[in-house]
Each structure stands twice: as structure tokens, then as C-alpha cells.
CSV table of C-alpha atoms in Angstrom, one decimal:
chain,number,residue,atom,x,y,z
Y,1,MET,CA,154.4,96.0,60.2
Y,2,ASP,CA,152.3,94.8,63.3
Y,3,LYS,CA,149.2,92.8,62.9
Y,4,SER,CA,147.0,96.2,64.2
Y,5,ALA,CA,148.9,98.5,61.7
Y,6,PHE,CA,147.8,96.0,58.8
Y,7,GLN,CA,144.5,95.5,59.9
Y,8,ASN,CA,144.0,99.0,59.7
Y,9,PHE,CA,145.8,99.3,56.0
Y,10,ILE,CA,143.5,96.0,54.7
Y,11,THR,CA,140.3,96.6,56.3
Y,12,ASN,CA,138.9,99.3,54.1
Y,13,ASN,CA,141.6,99.5,50.9
Y,14,ILE,CA,141.7,97.1,47.7
Y,15,VAL,CA,145.2,96.2,48.2
Y,16,ILE,CA,147.5,95.4,45.0
Y,17,LEU,CA,149.7,93.0,45.2
Y,18,ASP,CA,152.7,92.2,42.5
Y,19,GLY,CA,152.2,89.8,39.5
Y,20,ALA,CA,153.9,86.7,37.3
Y,21,THR,CA,157.9,86.7,38.8
Y,22,GLY,CA,159.7,83.1,37.8
Y,23,SER,CA,158.2,83.2,34.0
Y,24,PHE,CA,160.1,86.9,33.5
Y,25,LEU,CA,163.7,85.3,35.9
Y,26,MET,CA,163.2,81.9,32.7
Y,27,ALA,CA,163.1,84.4,30.0
Y,28,ALA,CA,166.0,87.1,31.4
Y,29,GLY,CA,168.3,83.8,30.9
Y,30,MET,CA,167.6,81.5,34.6
Y,31,PRO,CA,167.6,78.1,33.7
Y,32,ALA,CA,164.7,75.4,34.1
Y,33,ARG,CA,166.4,73.8,36.8
Y,34,ALA,CA,168.3,76.5,38.8
Y,35,CYS,CA,167.7,77.8,42.0
Y,36,THR,CA,165.6,80.6,41.6
Y,37,GLU,CA,167.2,82.0,44.6
Y,38,ASP,CA,170.7,81.6,44.1
Y,39,TRP,CA,170.3,82.5,40.1
Y,40,VAL,CA,168.6,86.2,41.8
Y,41,SER,CA,171.1,86.8,44.1
Y,42,GLU,CA,173.9,86.4,41.4
Y,43,HIS,CA,171.7,88.5,38.6
Y,44,PRO,CA,170.2,90.9,41.0
Y,45,ASP,CA,169.4,93.8,38.5
Y,46,VAL,CA,166.9,91.3,36.7
Y,47,ILE,CA,164.4,91.5,39.8
Y,48,VAL,CA,164.5,94.9,41.2
Y,49,ASN,CA,163.9,96.0,37.0
Y,50,LEU,CA,161.0,93.7,37.6
Y,51,GLN,CA,160.1,95.1,40.9
Y,52,LYS,CA,160.3,98.5,40.3
Y,53,GLN,CA,158.0,97.9,37.3
Y,54,TYR,CA,155.3,96.5,39.5
Y,55,VAL,CA,155.4,98.8,42.3
Y,56,ALA,CA,154.8,101.6,39.2
Y,57,ALA,CA,151.9,100.0,38.3
Y,58,GLY,CA,150.4,100.4,41.7
Y,59,SER,CA,151.6,96.8,43.7
Y,60,ASN,CA,151.1,97.9,47.5
Y,61,ILE,CA,152.8,94.6,48.7
Y,62,ILE,CA,155.4,92.7,46.4
Y,63,TYR,CA,156.9,89.5,47.2
Y,64,ALA,CA,160.3,89.0,47.9
Y,65,PRO,CA,162.0,85.9,46.1
Y,66,THR,CA,162.5,83.5,49.1
Y,67,PHE,CA,159.5,80.9,47.5
Y,68,GLY,CA,161.8,77.9,47.6
Y,69,ALA,CA,164.7,79.6,50.1
Y,70,ASN,CA,164.0,76.7,53.3
Y,71,ARG,CA,166.6,74.2,54.0
Y,72,LEU,CA,164.8,71.2,52.8
Y,73,ARG,CA,164.1,72.7,49.4
Y,74,LEU,CA,167.8,74.6,49.1
Y,75,ALA,CA,168.9,71.1,50.3
Y,76,GLY,CA,167.9,69.6,46.9
Y,77,HIS,CA,170.2,72.0,45.4
Y,78,GLY,CA,173.4,71.8,47.8
Y,79,LEU,CA,172.3,75.1,48.8
Y,80,GLU,CA,171.4,74.5,52.3
Y,81,ASP,CA,174.1,76.4,53.6
Y,82,LYS,CA,173.5,79.6,51.8
Y,83,ILE,CA,169.9,79.9,53.7
Y,84,GLU,CA,170.9,83.1,55.2
Y,85,TYR,CA,172.6,85.3,52.7
Y,86,LEU,CA,170.3,83.9,50.0
Y,87,ASN,CA,166.9,85.2,52.2
Y,88,LYS,CA,168.5,88.3,53.4
Y,89,THR,CA,170.0,88.8,49.7
Y,90,ALA,CA,166.4,88.1,48.1
Y,91,VAL,CA,164.3,90.6,50.9
Y,92,ALA,CA,167.3,93.4,50.6
Y,93,LEU,CA,166.9,93.6,46.2
Y,94,SER,CA,163.4,93.5,46.8
Y,95,LYS,CA,162.7,96.3,49.1
Y,96,LYS,CA,165.1,98.0,47.1
Y,97,ALA,CA,163.3,98.0,44.5
Y,98,ALA,CA,160.2,99.0,46.9
Y,99,GLY,CA,162.2,102.3,47.6
Y,100,GLY,CA,160.0,102.5,50.2
Y,101,LYS,CA,156.0,103.3,48.0
Y,102,ALA,CA,155.3,99.7,48.7
Y,103,LEU,CA,155.8,97.1,52.0
Y,104,VAL,CA,157.9,93.1,51.0
Y,105,ALA,CA,156.7,90.2,52.1
Y,106,GLY,CA,158.8,87.3,52.5
Y,107,ASN,CA,157.7,84.2,50.6
Y,108,LEU,CA,157.2,81.1,51.3
Y,109,SER,CA,155.8,77.5,49.8
Y,110,MET,CA,156.1,74.2,49.4
Y,111,ALA,CA,158.9,73.1,52.1
Y,112,SER,CA,159.5,69.7,50.0
Y,113,ALA,CA,157.7,68.3,47.4
Y,114,SER,CA,158.6,64.8,48.7
Y,115,LEU,CA,156.6,65.0,52.2
Y,116,VAL,CA,153.1,64.4,52.7
Y,117,ILE,CA,152.7,65.5,56.8
Y,118,TYR,CA,150.2,63.4,58.0
Y,119,GLU,CA,152.4,62.1,60.5
Y,120,ASP,CA,153.8,64.5,64.2
Y,121,ASP,CA,157.6,63.8,62.7
Y,122,TYR,CA,156.8,64.7,59.2
Y,123,PHE,CA,154.1,67.9,60.6
Y,124,ASN,CA,157.2,69.2,63.4
Y,125,LEU,CA,160.3,69.2,60.7
Y,126,VAL,CA,158.5,71.0,58.1
Y,127,LYS,CA,157.8,73.6,60.8
Y,128,GLU,CA,161.1,74.3,62.3
Y,129,THR,CA,161.7,74.4,58.6
Y,130,TYR,CA,159.7,77.1,58.5
Y,131,LYS,CA,160.4,78.5,61.7
Y,132,GLU,CA,164.4,79.2,60.4
Y,133,GLN,CA,163.4,80.5,57.3
Y,134,ILE,CA,160.6,82.7,59.2
Y,135,ARG,CA,163.3,84.3,61.8
Y,136,ILE,CA,165.8,84.9,58.5
Y,137,LEU,CA,163.3,86.6,56.8
Y,138,GLU,CA,161.6,88.3,59.8
Y,139,ASP,CA,165.9,89.7,60.2
Y,140,ALA,CA,166.2,90.5,56.7
Y,141,GLY,CA,163.7,93.3,57.5
Y,142,CYS,CA,160.4,92.1,55.5
Y,143,ASP,CA,156.9,93.8,56.5
Y,144,LEU,CA,155.4,90.6,56.4
Y,145,PHE,CA,154.8,86.8,55.3
Y,146,ALA,CA,153.0,85.5,52.2
Y,147,ILE,CA,152.8,81.8,52.1
Y,148,GLU,CA,151.7,80.4,48.9
Y,149,THR,CA,151.3,78.1,46.1
Y,150,MET,CA,150.5,75.7,49.1
Y,151,GLN,CA,148.7,72.0,48.2
Y,152,ASN,CA,149.1,70.4,52.3
Y,153,THR,CA,146.6,72.0,53.8
Y,154,GLU,CA,148.3,69.9,56.9
Y,155,GLU,CA,152.1,72.2,55.8
Y,156,ALA,CA,150.0,75.3,54.9
Y,157,ARG,CA,148.7,75.3,58.7
Y,158,ALA,CA,152.9,74.3,59.5
Y,159,ALA,CA,153.9,77.4,58.0
Y,160,VAL,CA,150.8,79.3,59.6
Y,161,GLU,CA,151.9,77.8,63.6
Y,162,ALA,CA,155.4,78.8,62.9
Y,163,ALA,CA,155.1,82.2,61.8
Y,164,VAL,CA,152.6,82.9,64.6
Y,165,GLU,CA,155.3,81.3,67.1
Y,166,VAL,CA,158.0,83.3,65.9
Y,167,SER,CA,157.2,86.5,64.9
Y,168,SER,CA,154.4,89.4,65.3
Y,169,LEU,CA,154.3,89.9,61.9
Y,170,PRO,CA,151.2,89.6,59.5
Y,171,VAL,CA,150.6,85.9,57.8
Y,172,MET,CA,148.6,85.6,54.7
Y,173,VAL,CA,148.6,82.2,53.4
Y,174,SER,CA,146.9,81.1,49.7
Y,175,MET,CA,146.4,77.5,48.8
Y,176,SER,CA,146.4,76.4,45.1
Y,177,PHE,CA,143.5,74.4,43.7
Y,178,GLU,CA,142.9,71.7,41.2
Y,179,GLU,CA,140.1,71.7,38.7
Y,180,ASN,CA,137.5,69.8,40.2
Y,181,GLY,CA,137.9,73.0,43.5
Y,182,HIS,CA,139.7,71.1,45.9
Y,183,THR,CA,143.4,71.0,47.0
Y,184,LEU,CA,145.5,68.1,45.5
Y,185,TYR,CA,145.0,66.1,48.9
Y,186,GLY,CA,141.4,66.5,48.9
Y,187,ASP,CA,140.4,69.8,51.0
Y,188,THR,CA,137.8,72.3,50.2
Y,189,PRO,CA,137.9,75.8,50.3
Y,190,GLU,CA,135.8,75.7,53.1
Y,191,ASP,CA,138.2,73.0,54.8
Y,192,VAL,CA,141.5,75.2,54.0
Y,193,ALA,CA,139.8,78.8,55.1
Y,194,HIS,CA,138.4,77.3,59.0
Y,195,ILE,CA,141.6,75.6,59.0
Y,196,LEU,CA,143.9,78.4,58.1
Y,197,THR,CA,141.9,80.6,60.4
Y,198,GLU,CA,142.1,78.9,63.6
Y,199,ALA,CA,146.0,78.4,63.2
Y,200,GLY,CA,145.9,82.5,63.1
Y,201,ALA,CA,146.5,83.8,59.6
Y,202,ASP,CA,145.8,87.0,59.3
Y,203,VAL,CA,144.5,86.7,55.7
Y,204,VAL,CA,143.9,83.2,53.3
Y,205,GLY,CA,142.9,83.2,50.1
Y,206,ALA,CA,144.1,81.1,47.2
Y,207,ASN,CA,146.7,81.9,43.8
Y,208,CYS,CA,148.0,80.1,41.0
Y,209,SER,CA,144.9,77.5,40.6
Y,210,ALA,CA,143.6,79.0,37.3
Y,211,GLY,CA,142.0,82.1,36.2
Y,212,PRO,CA,139.8,84.7,37.5
Y,213,ASP,CA,136.6,83.2,36.5
Y,214,ARG,CA,137.4,79.4,37.8
Y,215,MET,CA,138.6,80.9,40.9
Y,216,LEU,CA,135.5,82.7,42.0
Y,217,PRO,CA,133.7,80.0,43.3
Y,218,ILE,CA,136.8,79.0,45.5
Y,219,ILE,CA,136.2,82.9,47.0
Y,220,GLN,CA,132.6,82.7,47.3
Y,221,ALA,CA,133.5,79.1,49.0
Y,222,MET,CA,135.6,80.6,51.3
Y,223,ARG,CA,133.7,83.5,52.2
Y,224,GLN,CA,131.3,81.2,53.4
Y,225,SER,CA,133.8,80.0,56.3
Y,226,THR,CA,135.8,82.7,57.5
Y,227,ASN,CA,136.4,86.4,58.5
Y,228,LEU,CA,139.6,87.5,57.5
Y,229,HIS,CA,140.3,89.0,54.7
Y,230,LEU,CA,140.4,87.6,51.6
Y,231,LEU,CA,143.5,87.5,49.1
Y,232,ALA,CA,142.9,86.5,44.9
Y,233,LYS,CA,146.0,85.9,42.8
Y,234,PRO,CA,144.9,83.7,39.9
Y,235,ASN,CA,146.8,83.0,36.7
Y,236,ALA,CA,145.7,85.1,33.5
Y,237,GLY,CA,143.2,82.9,32.5
Y,238,THR,CA,144.4,79.5,30.9
Y,239,PRO,CA,147.6,78.1,29.4
Y,240,GLU,CA,148.1,77.6,26.1
Y,241,PRO,CA,150.3,76.6,23.0
Y,242,GLY,CA,152.5,79.3,21.9
Y,243,PRO,CA,155.4,79.6,19.5
Y,244,ASN,CA,158.3,77.4,19.8
Y,245,GLY,CA,157.3,75.8,22.6
Y,246,THR,CA,156.5,78.7,25.3
Y,247,VAL,CA,153.4,78.9,27.4
Y,248,VAL,CA,151.0,81.8,26.4
Y,249,TYR,CA,147.3,82.6,28.5
Y,250,ASN,CA,144.0,83.4,27.1
Y,251,LEU,CA,143.8,86.3,29.1
Y,252,THR,CA,144.6,90.4,27.4
Y,253,GLU,CA,144.9,92.9,30.7
Y,254,ASP,CA,141.7,94.1,29.6
Y,255,GLY,CA,140.0,90.8,30.2
Y,256,TYR,CA,142.0,90.3,33.7
Y,257,ALA,CA,141.1,93.0,35.3
Y,258,VAL,CA,137.7,93.4,34.9
Y,259,SER,CA,137.3,89.8,35.4
Y,260,MET,CA,139.1,90.4,39.0
Y,261,MET,CA,136.0,93.1,39.8
Y,262,GLN,CA,134.1,89.4,40.1
Y,263,LEU,CA,136.4,88.4,42.8
Y,264,ILE,CA,136.5,91.6,44.9
Y,265,GLU,CA,133.0,91.7,44.5
Y,266,SER,CA,132.5,88.1,46.2
Y,267,GLY,CA,135.0,89.4,49.4
Y,268,ALA,CA,138.5,89.0,48.1
Y,269,ASN,CA,140.3,92.9,48.4
Y,270,ILE,CA,144.1,91.9,48.1
Y,271,VAL,CA,144.4,91.2,44.9
Y,272,GLY,CA,146.9,90.2,42.3
Y,273,GLY,CA,148.6,88.0,39.6
Y,274,CYS,CA,150.1,84.5,39.6
Y,275,CYS,CA,151.2,82.8,36.0
Y,276,GLY,CA,150.7,85.2,32.9
Y,277,THR,CA,150.3,87.7,34.4
Y,278,ALA,CA,152.8,91.4,34.1
Y,279,PRO,CA,153.0,94.7,35.2
Y,280,SER,CA,151.0,95.8,32.8
Y,281,TYR,CA,148.0,93.8,34.3
Y,282,ILE,CA,148.6,95.1,37.7
Y,283,GLU,CA,148.6,98.8,36.3
Y,284,LYS,CA,145.4,98.0,34.7
Y,285,LEU,CA,143.6,96.2,37.8
Y,286,CYS,CA,145.0,99.5,39.4
Y,287,TYR,CA,143.4,101.3,37.2
Y,288,LEU,CA,140.2,99.7,37.6
Y,289,THR,CA,139.6,100.2,41.6
Y,290,GLN,CA,141.9,103.2,42.5
Y,291,ASN,CA,138.9,104.8,43.2
Y,292,MET,CA,137.0,102.5,44.5
Y,293,SER,CA,137.4,101.7,48.5
Y,294,PHE,CA,136.3,98.0,49.5
Y,295,SER,CA,133.9,98.9,52.6
Y,296,SER,CA,132.2,100.2,49.8
Y,297,ILE,CA,131.5,97.4,47.9
Y,298,GLN,CA,130.3,95.1,50.7
């Protein structure tokens, strides 16, 4: 999908993303320290079945499970030589699940948890790392890119610039924020929105971080710093201890969907769920927004 078609798609519509993925993979047997992309390639039915549920629930865009499939992170598992295979396999599985009913986003995240890129050498290394993955994802047939759960604004900028320089596909980018409303490295939502808009993103926003209520002021602040469409993909509320060492989130499907309406009214029209959400959450969100157009809210 080119940028013009994507802008037409998102201009008046409330666009529904998918929900959580990692927790479902772990529930299906993926070990905690496994390389997600490698495990998915060996258990293709798990991701296809999950993503089919999101498409059936109403997701317009699903994220291919390529979150950490860049060379630096794969090297931590000794799998850097499988970068092309893992990315292309994941996109193919997501396209199979989408069945032409939803767009497939090539998913990218932090290049390496150990890198703090304030020096040019690190910035350029990370940028080239993203370029490699982006080229592979586009060749695999993804429709757009979703850069998500970014904690370092400079690394997010490197990813956006990499995408703009080597591809003409649309770019969505979302940051993760701390309880104080800043990124891990101290940037405000206004800083983030401005920097990533200037870098060439087509959509900016926030994901993970917190529930819809705590994400609300972040989206409101971003709205003041950019004219781009905004993305909100929060958790299903606050995590709490569950049985047998599990983690549960305090929002039900109804509570989550109702809270999401405040984010939409504040300017986010590309919405979905992160930790704790399930196809049933996305289905409820679709139900509440099915007869709405974004232009009628603004």
C-alpha cells in the first residue's frame, strides 16, 4: 500500500489494530527465553490461528511477528544467519491469516536492549540494522511498517529514517512511556511527536506503557505537537498478580472498550490493544466503533 492510499484509508476511518500476541504464544508453549520469531516459524499454526481470530474480530491491520527479527537481536540467540528466513516466514504466515481481509504490518522494535545511541557510530549502526530488516520485510510483501514499543526516541528516529530512505511504504511508530509520562530516557510526548514527525513518520503514537486511562494524557499531549494521525495501543489496564504466578490485567472487554472511546475522542483513530488484550477485546472495540467515522468525532 502506498502512502497516498494509506492516508485515504486512515483519514476518515477509525482503524482497528490487533491485540496482544506474546502472552498467547507463551500460553501455547513458547518458553520465556525463546526467540519468538524462531519459535513461530516452528509452530506456524499457533500464530495463524491467533491472527485469524483478530481478523474475525474486526482488525484492519495485524502485526507480523517480526518484533525482534533484526540482526542485532537475533545474534543474541545465535540466529543472525536466519534473518531473511524468519522475517519472510512471519510475513507469509500473517498474510495467510489475513486472507486479504486485513493489512499486514512488518513489525519492528528495539534493535538491541544494550545499546544507548547518543553517539553517531551507534546511531548509524542501528539505522543500518533497521534498513536490512525493512528491505526484507518489504520484499516479503508487508503492506506497511509498525515500529513499536520504542523506549529511546533516537532509536525510533533511526528506524523511521531507515524506512523512509529505503522504502515507500507507510510508517507507523509508537513509543512506550513510563509512569511519569516520559520515555525511559526522559523525552516528553510532545518531544517524541515532534521528532518522529520531522523524521518522516506517517503515524505516531503510544503502545504498551499503561491502560487507556493513563495513556490519555500522552495522546492529548501528542495532539498538540503534530498534525499526523495518532495511534493508541494500550494494555488492558493495570497488571496484577494472578494464580500460579501469572499476571492478569484489571480491565474487562467492556471496561477496555469504553475507555478506548476517550482516546478516540482525544484524537487517536488508529487503535488496538497491547498486553492483556485478546480477540474478544478487539471485537468489543469494533462493536462500539462500527458506525462511527473519525471525521464526525473531530
